[in-house]
Short mmCIF file of C-alpha atoms in Angstrom, two decimals:
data_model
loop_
_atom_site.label_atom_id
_atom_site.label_comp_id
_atom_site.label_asym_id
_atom_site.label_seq_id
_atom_site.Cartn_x
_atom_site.Cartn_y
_atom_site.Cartn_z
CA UNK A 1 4.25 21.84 1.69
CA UNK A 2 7.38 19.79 2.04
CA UNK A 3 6.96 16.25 3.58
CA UNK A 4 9.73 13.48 4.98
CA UNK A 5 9.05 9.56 5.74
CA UNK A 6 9.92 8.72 8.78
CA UNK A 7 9.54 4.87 9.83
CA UNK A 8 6.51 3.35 11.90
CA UNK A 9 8.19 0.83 13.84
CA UNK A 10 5.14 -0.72 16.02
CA UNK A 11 2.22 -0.09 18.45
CA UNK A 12 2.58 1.14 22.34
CA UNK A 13 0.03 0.85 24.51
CA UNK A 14 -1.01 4.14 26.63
CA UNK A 15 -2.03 2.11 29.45
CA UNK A 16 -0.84 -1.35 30.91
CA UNK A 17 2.66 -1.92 29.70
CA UNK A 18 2.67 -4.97 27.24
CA UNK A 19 5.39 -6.57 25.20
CA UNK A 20 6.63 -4.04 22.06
CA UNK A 21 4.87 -4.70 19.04
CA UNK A 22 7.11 -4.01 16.28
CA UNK A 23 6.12 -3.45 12.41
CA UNK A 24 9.62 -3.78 10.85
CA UNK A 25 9.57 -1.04 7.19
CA UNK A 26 6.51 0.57 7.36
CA UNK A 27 6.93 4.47 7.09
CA UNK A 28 4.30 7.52 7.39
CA UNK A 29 4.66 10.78 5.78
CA UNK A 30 4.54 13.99 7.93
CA UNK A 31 4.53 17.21 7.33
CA UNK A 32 8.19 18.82 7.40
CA UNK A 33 6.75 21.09 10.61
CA UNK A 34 9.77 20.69 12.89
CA UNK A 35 13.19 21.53 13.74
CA UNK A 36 14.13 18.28 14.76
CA UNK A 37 16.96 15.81 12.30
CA UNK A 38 14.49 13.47 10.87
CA UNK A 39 17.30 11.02 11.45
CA UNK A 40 16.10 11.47 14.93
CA UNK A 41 12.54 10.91 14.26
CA UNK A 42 10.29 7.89 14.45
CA UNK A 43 6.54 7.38 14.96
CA UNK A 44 4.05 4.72 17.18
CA UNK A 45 0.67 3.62 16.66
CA UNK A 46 -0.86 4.42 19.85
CA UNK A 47 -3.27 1.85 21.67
CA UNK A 48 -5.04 2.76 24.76
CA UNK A 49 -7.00 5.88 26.04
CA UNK A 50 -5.29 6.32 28.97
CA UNK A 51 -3.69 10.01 27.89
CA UNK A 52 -6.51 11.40 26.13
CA UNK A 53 -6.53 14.02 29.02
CA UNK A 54 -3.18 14.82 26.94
CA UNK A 55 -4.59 14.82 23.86
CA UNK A 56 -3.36 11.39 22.74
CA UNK A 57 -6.39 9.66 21.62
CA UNK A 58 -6.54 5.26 20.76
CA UNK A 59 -5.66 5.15 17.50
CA UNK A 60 -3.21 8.46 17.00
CA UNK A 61 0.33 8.54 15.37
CA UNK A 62 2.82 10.21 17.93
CA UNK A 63 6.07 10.97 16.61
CA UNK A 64 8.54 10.50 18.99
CA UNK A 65 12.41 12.12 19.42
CA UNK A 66 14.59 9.61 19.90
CA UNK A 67 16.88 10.26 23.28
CA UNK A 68 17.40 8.62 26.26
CA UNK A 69 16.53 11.14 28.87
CA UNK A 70 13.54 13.37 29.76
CA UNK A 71 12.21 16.49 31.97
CA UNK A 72 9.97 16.27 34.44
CA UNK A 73 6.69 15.86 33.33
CA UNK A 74 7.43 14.54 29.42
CA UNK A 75 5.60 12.50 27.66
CA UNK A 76 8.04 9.41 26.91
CA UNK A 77 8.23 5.72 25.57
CA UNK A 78 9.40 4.07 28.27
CA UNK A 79 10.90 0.82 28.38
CA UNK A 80 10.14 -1.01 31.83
CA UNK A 81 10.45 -4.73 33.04
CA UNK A 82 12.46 -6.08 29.99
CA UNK A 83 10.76 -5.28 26.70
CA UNK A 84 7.62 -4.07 28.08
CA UNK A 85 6.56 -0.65 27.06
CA UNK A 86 4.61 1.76 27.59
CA UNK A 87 3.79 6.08 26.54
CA UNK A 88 3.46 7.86 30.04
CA UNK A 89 4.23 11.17 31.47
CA UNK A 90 7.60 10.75 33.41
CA UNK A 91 8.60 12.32 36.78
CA UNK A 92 11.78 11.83 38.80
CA UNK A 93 11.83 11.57 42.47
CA UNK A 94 14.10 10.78 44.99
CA UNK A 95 14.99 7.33 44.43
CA UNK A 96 12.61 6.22 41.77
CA UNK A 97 11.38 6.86 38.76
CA UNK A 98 6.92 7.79 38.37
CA UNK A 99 4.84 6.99 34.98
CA UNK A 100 2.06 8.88 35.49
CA UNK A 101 -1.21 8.44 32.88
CA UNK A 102 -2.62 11.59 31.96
CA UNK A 103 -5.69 10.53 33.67
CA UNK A 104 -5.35 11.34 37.14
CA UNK A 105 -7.56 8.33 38.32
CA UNK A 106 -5.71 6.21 37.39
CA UNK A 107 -2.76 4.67 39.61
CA UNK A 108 1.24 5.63 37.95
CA UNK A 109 3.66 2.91 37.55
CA UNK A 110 6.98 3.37 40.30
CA UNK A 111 10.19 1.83 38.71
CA UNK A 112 13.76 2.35 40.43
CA UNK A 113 15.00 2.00 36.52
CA UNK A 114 13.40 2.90 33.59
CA UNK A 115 15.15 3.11 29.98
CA UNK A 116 13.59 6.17 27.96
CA UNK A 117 13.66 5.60 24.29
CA UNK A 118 12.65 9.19 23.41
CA UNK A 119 9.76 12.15 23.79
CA UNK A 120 6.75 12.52 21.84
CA UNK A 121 7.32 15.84 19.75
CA UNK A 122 3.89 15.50 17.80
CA UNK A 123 0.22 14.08 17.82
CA UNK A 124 -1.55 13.07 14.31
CA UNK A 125 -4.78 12.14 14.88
CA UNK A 126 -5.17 11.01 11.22
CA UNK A 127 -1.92 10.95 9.42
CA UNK A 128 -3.44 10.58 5.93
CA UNK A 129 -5.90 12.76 6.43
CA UNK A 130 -3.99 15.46 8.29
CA UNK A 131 -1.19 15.44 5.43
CA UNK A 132 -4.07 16.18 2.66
CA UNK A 133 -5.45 19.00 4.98
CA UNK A 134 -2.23 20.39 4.57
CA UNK A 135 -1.44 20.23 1.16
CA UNK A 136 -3.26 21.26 -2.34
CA UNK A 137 -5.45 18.56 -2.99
CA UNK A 138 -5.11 16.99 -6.82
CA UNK A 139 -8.37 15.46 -7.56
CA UNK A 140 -7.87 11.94 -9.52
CA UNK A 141 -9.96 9.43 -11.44
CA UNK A 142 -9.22 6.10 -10.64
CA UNK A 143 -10.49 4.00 -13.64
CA UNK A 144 -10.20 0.02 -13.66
CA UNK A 145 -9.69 0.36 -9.89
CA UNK A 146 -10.38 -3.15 -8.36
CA UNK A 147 -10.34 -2.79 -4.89
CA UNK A 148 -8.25 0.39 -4.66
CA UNK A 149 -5.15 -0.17 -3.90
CA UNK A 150 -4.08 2.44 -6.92
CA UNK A 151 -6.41 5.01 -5.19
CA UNK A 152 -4.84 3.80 -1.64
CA UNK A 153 -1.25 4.51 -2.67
CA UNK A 154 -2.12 8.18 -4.07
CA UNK A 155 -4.38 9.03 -1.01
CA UNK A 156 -1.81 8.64 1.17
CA UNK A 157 0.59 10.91 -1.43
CA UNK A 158 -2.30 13.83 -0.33
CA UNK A 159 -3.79 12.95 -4.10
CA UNK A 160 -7.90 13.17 -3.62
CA UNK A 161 -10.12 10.85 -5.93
CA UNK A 162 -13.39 12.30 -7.83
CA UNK A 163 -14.28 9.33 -9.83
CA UNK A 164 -13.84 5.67 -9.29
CA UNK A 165 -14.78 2.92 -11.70
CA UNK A 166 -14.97 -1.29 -12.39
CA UNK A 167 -16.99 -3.39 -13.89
CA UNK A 168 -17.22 -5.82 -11.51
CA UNK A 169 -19.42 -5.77 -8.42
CA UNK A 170 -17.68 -7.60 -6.80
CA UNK A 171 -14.42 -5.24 -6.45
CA UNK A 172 -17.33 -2.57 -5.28
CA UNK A 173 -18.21 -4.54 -2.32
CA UNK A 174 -14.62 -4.80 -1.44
CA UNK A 175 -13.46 -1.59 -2.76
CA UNK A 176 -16.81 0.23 -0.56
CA UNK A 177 -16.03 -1.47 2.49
CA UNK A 178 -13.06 0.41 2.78
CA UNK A 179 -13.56 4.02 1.63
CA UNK A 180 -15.68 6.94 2.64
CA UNK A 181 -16.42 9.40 0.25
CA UNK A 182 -16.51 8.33 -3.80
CA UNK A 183 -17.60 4.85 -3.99
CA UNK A 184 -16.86 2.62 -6.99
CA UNK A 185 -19.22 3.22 -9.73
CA UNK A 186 -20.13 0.01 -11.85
CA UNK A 187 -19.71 0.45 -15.55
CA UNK A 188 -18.22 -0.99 -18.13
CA UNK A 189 -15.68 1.81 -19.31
CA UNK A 190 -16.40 1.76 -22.98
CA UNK A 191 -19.81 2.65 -21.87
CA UNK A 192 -18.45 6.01 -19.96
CA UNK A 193 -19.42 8.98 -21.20
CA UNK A 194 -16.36 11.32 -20.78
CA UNK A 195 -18.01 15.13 -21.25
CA UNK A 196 -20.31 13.94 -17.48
CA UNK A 197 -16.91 12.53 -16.03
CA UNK A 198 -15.64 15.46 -12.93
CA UNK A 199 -13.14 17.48 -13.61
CA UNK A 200 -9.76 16.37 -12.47
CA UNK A 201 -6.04 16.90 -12.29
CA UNK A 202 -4.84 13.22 -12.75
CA UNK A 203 -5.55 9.74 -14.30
CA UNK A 204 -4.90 6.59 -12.81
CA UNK A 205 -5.61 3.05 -14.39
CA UNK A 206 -4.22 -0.72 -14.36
CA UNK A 207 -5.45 -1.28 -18.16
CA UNK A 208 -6.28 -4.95 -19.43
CA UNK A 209 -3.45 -5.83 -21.95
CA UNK A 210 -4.56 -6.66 -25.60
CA UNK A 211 -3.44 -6.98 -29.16
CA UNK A 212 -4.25 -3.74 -30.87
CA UNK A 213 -5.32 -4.32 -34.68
CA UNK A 214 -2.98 -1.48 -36.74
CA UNK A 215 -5.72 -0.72 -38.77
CA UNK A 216 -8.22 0.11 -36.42
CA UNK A 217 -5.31 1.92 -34.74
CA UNK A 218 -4.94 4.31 -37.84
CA UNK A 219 -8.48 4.99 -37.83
CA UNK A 220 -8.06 6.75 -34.42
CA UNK A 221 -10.45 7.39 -31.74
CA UNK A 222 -13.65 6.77 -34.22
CA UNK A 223 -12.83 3.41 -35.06
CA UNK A 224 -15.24 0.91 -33.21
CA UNK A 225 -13.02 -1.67 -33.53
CA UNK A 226 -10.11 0.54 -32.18
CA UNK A 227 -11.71 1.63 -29.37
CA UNK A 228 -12.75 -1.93 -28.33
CA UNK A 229 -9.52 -2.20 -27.30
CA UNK A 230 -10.42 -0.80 -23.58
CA UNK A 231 -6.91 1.76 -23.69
CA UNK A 232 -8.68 3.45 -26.27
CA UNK A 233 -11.27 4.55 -23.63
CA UNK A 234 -8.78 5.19 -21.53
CA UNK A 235 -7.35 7.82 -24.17
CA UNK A 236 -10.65 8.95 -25.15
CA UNK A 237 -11.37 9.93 -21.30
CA UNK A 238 -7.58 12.16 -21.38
CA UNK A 239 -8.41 13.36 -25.19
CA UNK A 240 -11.84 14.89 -23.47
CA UNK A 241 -10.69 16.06 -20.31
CA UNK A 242 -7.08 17.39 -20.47
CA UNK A 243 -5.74 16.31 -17.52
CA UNK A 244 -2.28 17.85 -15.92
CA UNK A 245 -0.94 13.99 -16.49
CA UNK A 246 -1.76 10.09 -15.97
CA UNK A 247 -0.01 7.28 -14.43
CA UNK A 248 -1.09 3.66 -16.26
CA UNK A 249 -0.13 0.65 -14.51
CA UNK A 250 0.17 -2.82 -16.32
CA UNK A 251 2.01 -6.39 -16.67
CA UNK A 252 6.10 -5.99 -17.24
CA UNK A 253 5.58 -7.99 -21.03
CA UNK A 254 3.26 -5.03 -22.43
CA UNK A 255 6.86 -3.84 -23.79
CA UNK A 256 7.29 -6.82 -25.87
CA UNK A 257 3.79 -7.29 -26.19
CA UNK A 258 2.83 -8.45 -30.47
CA UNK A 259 6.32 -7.98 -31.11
CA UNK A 260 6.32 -4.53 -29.18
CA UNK A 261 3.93 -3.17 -31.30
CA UNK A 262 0.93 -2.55 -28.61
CA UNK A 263 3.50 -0.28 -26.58
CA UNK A 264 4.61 1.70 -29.31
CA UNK A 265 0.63 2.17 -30.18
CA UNK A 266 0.21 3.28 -26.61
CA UNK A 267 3.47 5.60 -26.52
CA UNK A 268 2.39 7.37 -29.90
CA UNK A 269 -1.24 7.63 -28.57
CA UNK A 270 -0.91 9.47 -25.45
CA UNK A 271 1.96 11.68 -27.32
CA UNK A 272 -0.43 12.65 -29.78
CA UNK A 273 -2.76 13.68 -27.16
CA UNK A 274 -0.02 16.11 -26.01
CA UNK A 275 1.76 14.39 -23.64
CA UNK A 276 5.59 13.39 -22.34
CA UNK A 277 5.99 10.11 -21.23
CA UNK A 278 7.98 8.11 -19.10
CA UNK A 279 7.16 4.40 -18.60
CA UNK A 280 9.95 2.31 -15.99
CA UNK A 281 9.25 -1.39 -14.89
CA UNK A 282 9.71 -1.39 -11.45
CA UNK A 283 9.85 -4.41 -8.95
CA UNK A 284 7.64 -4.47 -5.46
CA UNK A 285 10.73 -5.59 -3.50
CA UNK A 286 13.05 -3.43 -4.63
CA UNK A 287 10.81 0.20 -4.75
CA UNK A 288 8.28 -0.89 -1.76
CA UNK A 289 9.83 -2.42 1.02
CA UNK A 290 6.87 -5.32 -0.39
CA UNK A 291 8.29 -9.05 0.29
CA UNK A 292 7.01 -10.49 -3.44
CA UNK A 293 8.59 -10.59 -6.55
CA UNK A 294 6.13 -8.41 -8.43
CA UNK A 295 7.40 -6.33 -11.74
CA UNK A 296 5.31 -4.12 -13.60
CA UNK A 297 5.57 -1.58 -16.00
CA UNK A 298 4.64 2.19 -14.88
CA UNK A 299 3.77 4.76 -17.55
CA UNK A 300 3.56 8.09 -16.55
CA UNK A 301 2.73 11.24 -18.49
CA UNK A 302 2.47 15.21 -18.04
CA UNK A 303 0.69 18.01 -20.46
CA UNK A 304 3.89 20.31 -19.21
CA UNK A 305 7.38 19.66 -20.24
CA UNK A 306 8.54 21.06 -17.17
CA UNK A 307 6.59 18.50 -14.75
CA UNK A 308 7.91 15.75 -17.08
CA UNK A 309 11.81 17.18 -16.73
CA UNK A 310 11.47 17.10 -12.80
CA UNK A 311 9.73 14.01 -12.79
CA UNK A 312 11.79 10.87 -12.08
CA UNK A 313 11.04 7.02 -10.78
CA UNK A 314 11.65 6.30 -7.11
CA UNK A 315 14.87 5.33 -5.84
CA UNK A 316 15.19 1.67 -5.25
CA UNK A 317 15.11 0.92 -1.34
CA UNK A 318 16.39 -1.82 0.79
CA UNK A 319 13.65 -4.82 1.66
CA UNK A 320 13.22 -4.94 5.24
CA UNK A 321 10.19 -6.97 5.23
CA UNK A 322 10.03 -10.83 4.96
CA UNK A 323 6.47 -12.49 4.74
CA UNK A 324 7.14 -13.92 8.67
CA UNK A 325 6.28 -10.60 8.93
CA UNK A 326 2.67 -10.62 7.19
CA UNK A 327 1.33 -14.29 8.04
CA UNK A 328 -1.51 -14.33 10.36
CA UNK A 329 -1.05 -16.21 13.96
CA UNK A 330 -4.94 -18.06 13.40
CA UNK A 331 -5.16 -19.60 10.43
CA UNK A 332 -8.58 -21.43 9.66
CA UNK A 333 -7.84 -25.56 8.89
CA UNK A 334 -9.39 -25.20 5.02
CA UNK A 335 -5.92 -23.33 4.44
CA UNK A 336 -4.21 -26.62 5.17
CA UNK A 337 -2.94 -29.53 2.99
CA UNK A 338 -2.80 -31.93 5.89
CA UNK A 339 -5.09 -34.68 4.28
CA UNK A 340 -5.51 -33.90 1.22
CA UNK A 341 -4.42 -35.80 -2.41
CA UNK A 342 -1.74 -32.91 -2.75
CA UNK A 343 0.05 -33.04 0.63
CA UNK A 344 1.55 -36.26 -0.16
CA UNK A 345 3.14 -34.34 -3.43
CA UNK A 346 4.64 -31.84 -1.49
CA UNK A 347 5.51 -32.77 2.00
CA UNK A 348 8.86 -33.15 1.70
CA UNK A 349 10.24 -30.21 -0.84
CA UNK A 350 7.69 -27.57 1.33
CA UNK A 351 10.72 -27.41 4.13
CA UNK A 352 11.73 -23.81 4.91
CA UNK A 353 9.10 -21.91 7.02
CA UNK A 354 10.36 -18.25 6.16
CA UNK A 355 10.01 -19.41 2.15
CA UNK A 356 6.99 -19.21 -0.57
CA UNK A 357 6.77 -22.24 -2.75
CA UNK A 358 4.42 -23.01 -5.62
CA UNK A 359 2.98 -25.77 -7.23
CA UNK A 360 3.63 -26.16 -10.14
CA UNK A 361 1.49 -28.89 -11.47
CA UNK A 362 4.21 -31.64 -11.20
CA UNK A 363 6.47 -30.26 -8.75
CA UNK A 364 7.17 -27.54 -6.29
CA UNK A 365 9.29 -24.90 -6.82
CA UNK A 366 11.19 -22.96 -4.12
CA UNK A 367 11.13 -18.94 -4.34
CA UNK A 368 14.09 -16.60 -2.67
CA UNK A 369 13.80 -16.93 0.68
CA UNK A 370 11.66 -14.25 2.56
CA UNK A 371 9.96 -13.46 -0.85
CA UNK A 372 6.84 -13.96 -2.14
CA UNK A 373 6.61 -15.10 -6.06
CA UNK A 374 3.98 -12.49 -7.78
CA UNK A 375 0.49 -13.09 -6.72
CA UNK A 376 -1.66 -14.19 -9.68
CA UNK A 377 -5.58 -14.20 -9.78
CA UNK A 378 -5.96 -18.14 -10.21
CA UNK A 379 -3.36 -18.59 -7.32
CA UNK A 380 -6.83 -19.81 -5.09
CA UNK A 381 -8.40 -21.65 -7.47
CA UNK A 382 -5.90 -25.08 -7.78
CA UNK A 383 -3.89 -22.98 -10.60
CA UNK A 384 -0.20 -24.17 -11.27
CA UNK A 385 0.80 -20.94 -8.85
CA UNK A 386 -0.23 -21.75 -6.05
CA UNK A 387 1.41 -20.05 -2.91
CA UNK A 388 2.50 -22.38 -0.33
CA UNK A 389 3.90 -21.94 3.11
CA UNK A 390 4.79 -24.04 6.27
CA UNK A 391 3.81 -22.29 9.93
CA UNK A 392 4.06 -24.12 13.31
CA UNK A 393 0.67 -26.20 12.18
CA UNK A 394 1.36 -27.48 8.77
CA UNK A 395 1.53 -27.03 4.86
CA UNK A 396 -0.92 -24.67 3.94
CA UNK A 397 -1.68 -22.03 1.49
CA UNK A 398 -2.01 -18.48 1.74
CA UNK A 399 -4.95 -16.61 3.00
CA UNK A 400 -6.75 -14.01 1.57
CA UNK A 401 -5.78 -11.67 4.26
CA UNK A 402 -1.65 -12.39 3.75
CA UNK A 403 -2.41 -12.25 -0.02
CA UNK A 404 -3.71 -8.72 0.62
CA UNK A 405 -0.89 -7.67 3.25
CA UNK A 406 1.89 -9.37 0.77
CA UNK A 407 0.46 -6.24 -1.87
CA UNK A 408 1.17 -3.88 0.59
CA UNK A 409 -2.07 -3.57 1.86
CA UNK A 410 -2.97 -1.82 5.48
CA UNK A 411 -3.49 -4.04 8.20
CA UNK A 412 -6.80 -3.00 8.87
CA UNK A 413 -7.97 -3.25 5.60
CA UNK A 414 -11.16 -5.20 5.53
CA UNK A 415 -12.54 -8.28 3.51
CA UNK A 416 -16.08 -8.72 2.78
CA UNK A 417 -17.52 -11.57 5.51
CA UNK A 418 -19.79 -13.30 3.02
CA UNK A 419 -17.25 -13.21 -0.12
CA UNK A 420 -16.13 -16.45 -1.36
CA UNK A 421 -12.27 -17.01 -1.04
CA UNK A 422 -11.95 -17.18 -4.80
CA UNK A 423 -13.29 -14.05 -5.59
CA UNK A 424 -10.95 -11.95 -2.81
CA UNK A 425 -7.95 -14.18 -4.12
CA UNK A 426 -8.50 -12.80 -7.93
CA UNK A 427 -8.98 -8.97 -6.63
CA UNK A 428 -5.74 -9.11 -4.94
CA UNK A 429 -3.90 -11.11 -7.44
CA UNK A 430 -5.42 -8.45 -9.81
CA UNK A 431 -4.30 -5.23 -7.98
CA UNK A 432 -1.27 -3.24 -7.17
CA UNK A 433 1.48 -2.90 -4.66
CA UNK A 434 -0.03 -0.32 -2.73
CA UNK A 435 3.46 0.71 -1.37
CA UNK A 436 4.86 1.38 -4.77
CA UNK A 437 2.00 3.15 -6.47
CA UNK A 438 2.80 5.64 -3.29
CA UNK A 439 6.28 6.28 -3.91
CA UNK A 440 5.21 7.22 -7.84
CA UNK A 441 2.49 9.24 -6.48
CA UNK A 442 4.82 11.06 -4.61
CA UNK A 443 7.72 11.81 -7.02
CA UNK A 444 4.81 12.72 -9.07
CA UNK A 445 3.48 15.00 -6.91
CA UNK A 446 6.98 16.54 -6.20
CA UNK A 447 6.93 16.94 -10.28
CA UNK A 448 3.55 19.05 -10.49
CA UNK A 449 4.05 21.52 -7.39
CA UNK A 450 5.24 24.92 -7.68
#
């Protein structure tokens, strides 16, 4: 079925008109089910129960036509008092203007001006879910998967995952949390067997980058000291099952990695298996709309020559975000330098409060404004990369929550209560840009259709 992005520019309430919440670059993917220009098209998270007589439940996706008038009885966003808004059912009457709920109880608004900023065209109760409903589902494994955020990103590219797996229970706790249906299983990978694994049409992965030993590499698959090298499990898993393709994820220096010698070992591995391969290092600002400086290498492969001809890397897009965007308003005081042996250090280089800076052991260093340097696993822990910010309260460092909304996280992704900061800090400084994994799932999944 043939999709389109459209952006998702903010919540409106379907009840008391409040002050428009906007969420500046976030886009959904619909089905392509209308006749409208999707130039013209832009979609609201909807907030408020007020018009489930209409079929607009709390929590929907309406997609809304942008235009400035309406017939009688439309549902509209309407712009009242200023910036307030508000999704109502519109009549005109003599000399005023009636927002009428869908609920009948309830009392309409009367305004003698009202600015409509378009008419709701369709209802998604569950975007992600709707799109897979209405496309073929290709099952995945999701192997080294942390908290999920590789899984995440192919989900919401209509891409259903089988088989999840980590060895650390931590990331399950997280990782559980947040998904229904397959949970992380915990295993160490070399301890897989790869005959009981599900059947399924694509593997993903964020291998651990090591030096391979050439002589265990010409031994192959049998070698036990080849295949302690944990991308020889990875191989072994594709070698058994056959997949339609794979998409690896890993650090931008595994090209130059021992003198470039573990990427050519991983190039010539999967082509042996049967594969064509395309591997791009690609950069969270610049393919996710994600506000950090984050580049990693991609590797992406396809049984069929004809899925690897049409497949290609997203097209870079233009950052819209800036982490203003992603800080939280209520920051706990532990966050905070005030008073402590470091603030003294950094007080007065830690200036800008739309800038990242780090700590870099002797001094701090200043990152491109609005941009986020790349999130590292040590950042909590006192490590030399730090991420530091100043808000309206002080000098403080980033939260776990920002950490996971600077990866491109959703907002209502959820962080286990009793988990020390440390450990959520390394799983998100360990994952993916959730944003950009999406944009290769779905120029994959363009690739493999018919």
């Amino acid at each position: 079925i043939d999709t389109l992005d459209i952006p998702l520019v903010g919540t409106i309430t379907a009840g008391q008109p409040i002050e428009a919440l906007e969420t500046r670059g976030d886009t959904i993917t619909i089905a392509r089910d209308t006749y409208f220009d999707p130039e013209q098209l832009y979609a609201l998270k909807v907030s408020g129960d007020s018009m489930i007589e209409d079929g607009i439940f709390d929590g929907d996706i309406v997609v809304i036509k942008k235009q400035d008038y309406a017939d009688n009885g439309q549902t509209v966003v309407a712009i009242i008092d200023e910036n307030e808004a508000t999704l109502k059912k519109l009549y005109k009457e003599k000399n005023r203007f009636k927002l009428q709920s869908a609920n009948q109880n309830l009392l309409p608004f009367y305004r003698t001006e009202v600015e409509v900023r378009g008419i709701v065209v369709k209802i998604i109760r569950d975007f992600n879910k709707q799109l897979q409903t209405e496309t073929k589902k290709f099952k995945t494994i999701d192997l080294f998967a942390g908290v999920g955020g590789i899984r995440l990103g192919f989900e919401e590219a209509g891409f259903e995952t089988v088989f999840a797996n980590d060895f650390e229970q931590k990331c399950k706790d997280t990782y559980d949390l947040n998904f229904d249906g397959t949970q992380l299983f915990v295993e160490d990978i070399q301890k897989l067997n790869e005959k009981k694994l599900p059947d399924f049409d694509f593997l993903l992965g964020g291998f651990p980058c090591q030096a391979f030993s050439i002589a265990g590499y010409r031994e192959g698959f049998d070698d036990k000291k080849g295949r302690g090298n944990l991308f020889f499990d990875v191989a072994r898993i594709i070698k058994e099952k056959k997949p339609t393709g794979f998409m690896l994820e890993n650090v931008k220096n595994l090209k130059n990695h021992d003198n470039g010698k573990t990427f050519k070992i991983i190039l010539d591995t999967l082509e042996s298996l049967g594969y064509y391969v395309k591997a791009k290092v690609l950069n969270s600002m610049e393919y996710g709309n994600v506000p950090q400086n984050r580049e990693r290498i991609y590797i992406v492969g396809f049984r069929d020559k004809k899925h690897y001809e049409k497949f290609n890397f997203p097209p870079i897009i233009k950052l819209k975000k800036s982490i203003k965007d992603l800080l939280e308003d209520n920051v706990d005081e532990k966050y905070y330098y005030d008073g402590k042996p470091l603030y003294e250090k950094i007080k007065d280089d830690v200036t800008n409060s739309n800038t990242v800076y780090q700590w870099r052991r002797k001094y701090v260093r200043e990152n491109k404004k609005g941009v986020c340097p790349t999130l590292t696993a040590n950042m909590g822990m006192g490590g030399h990369n730090v991420p530091i910010i100043k808000d309206k309260k002080g000098i403080r460092k980033l939260t776990p929550l920002e950490c996971a909304r600077i990866q491109g996280f959703p907002m209502d992704f959820k962080l286990p209560i009793n988990m020390s900061d440390s450990a959520l800090y390394k799983q998100f400084g360990n994952s993916v840009s959730v944003p950009v994994v999406k944009a290769v799932a779905k120029q994959i999944r363009k690739a493999i259709e018919d």
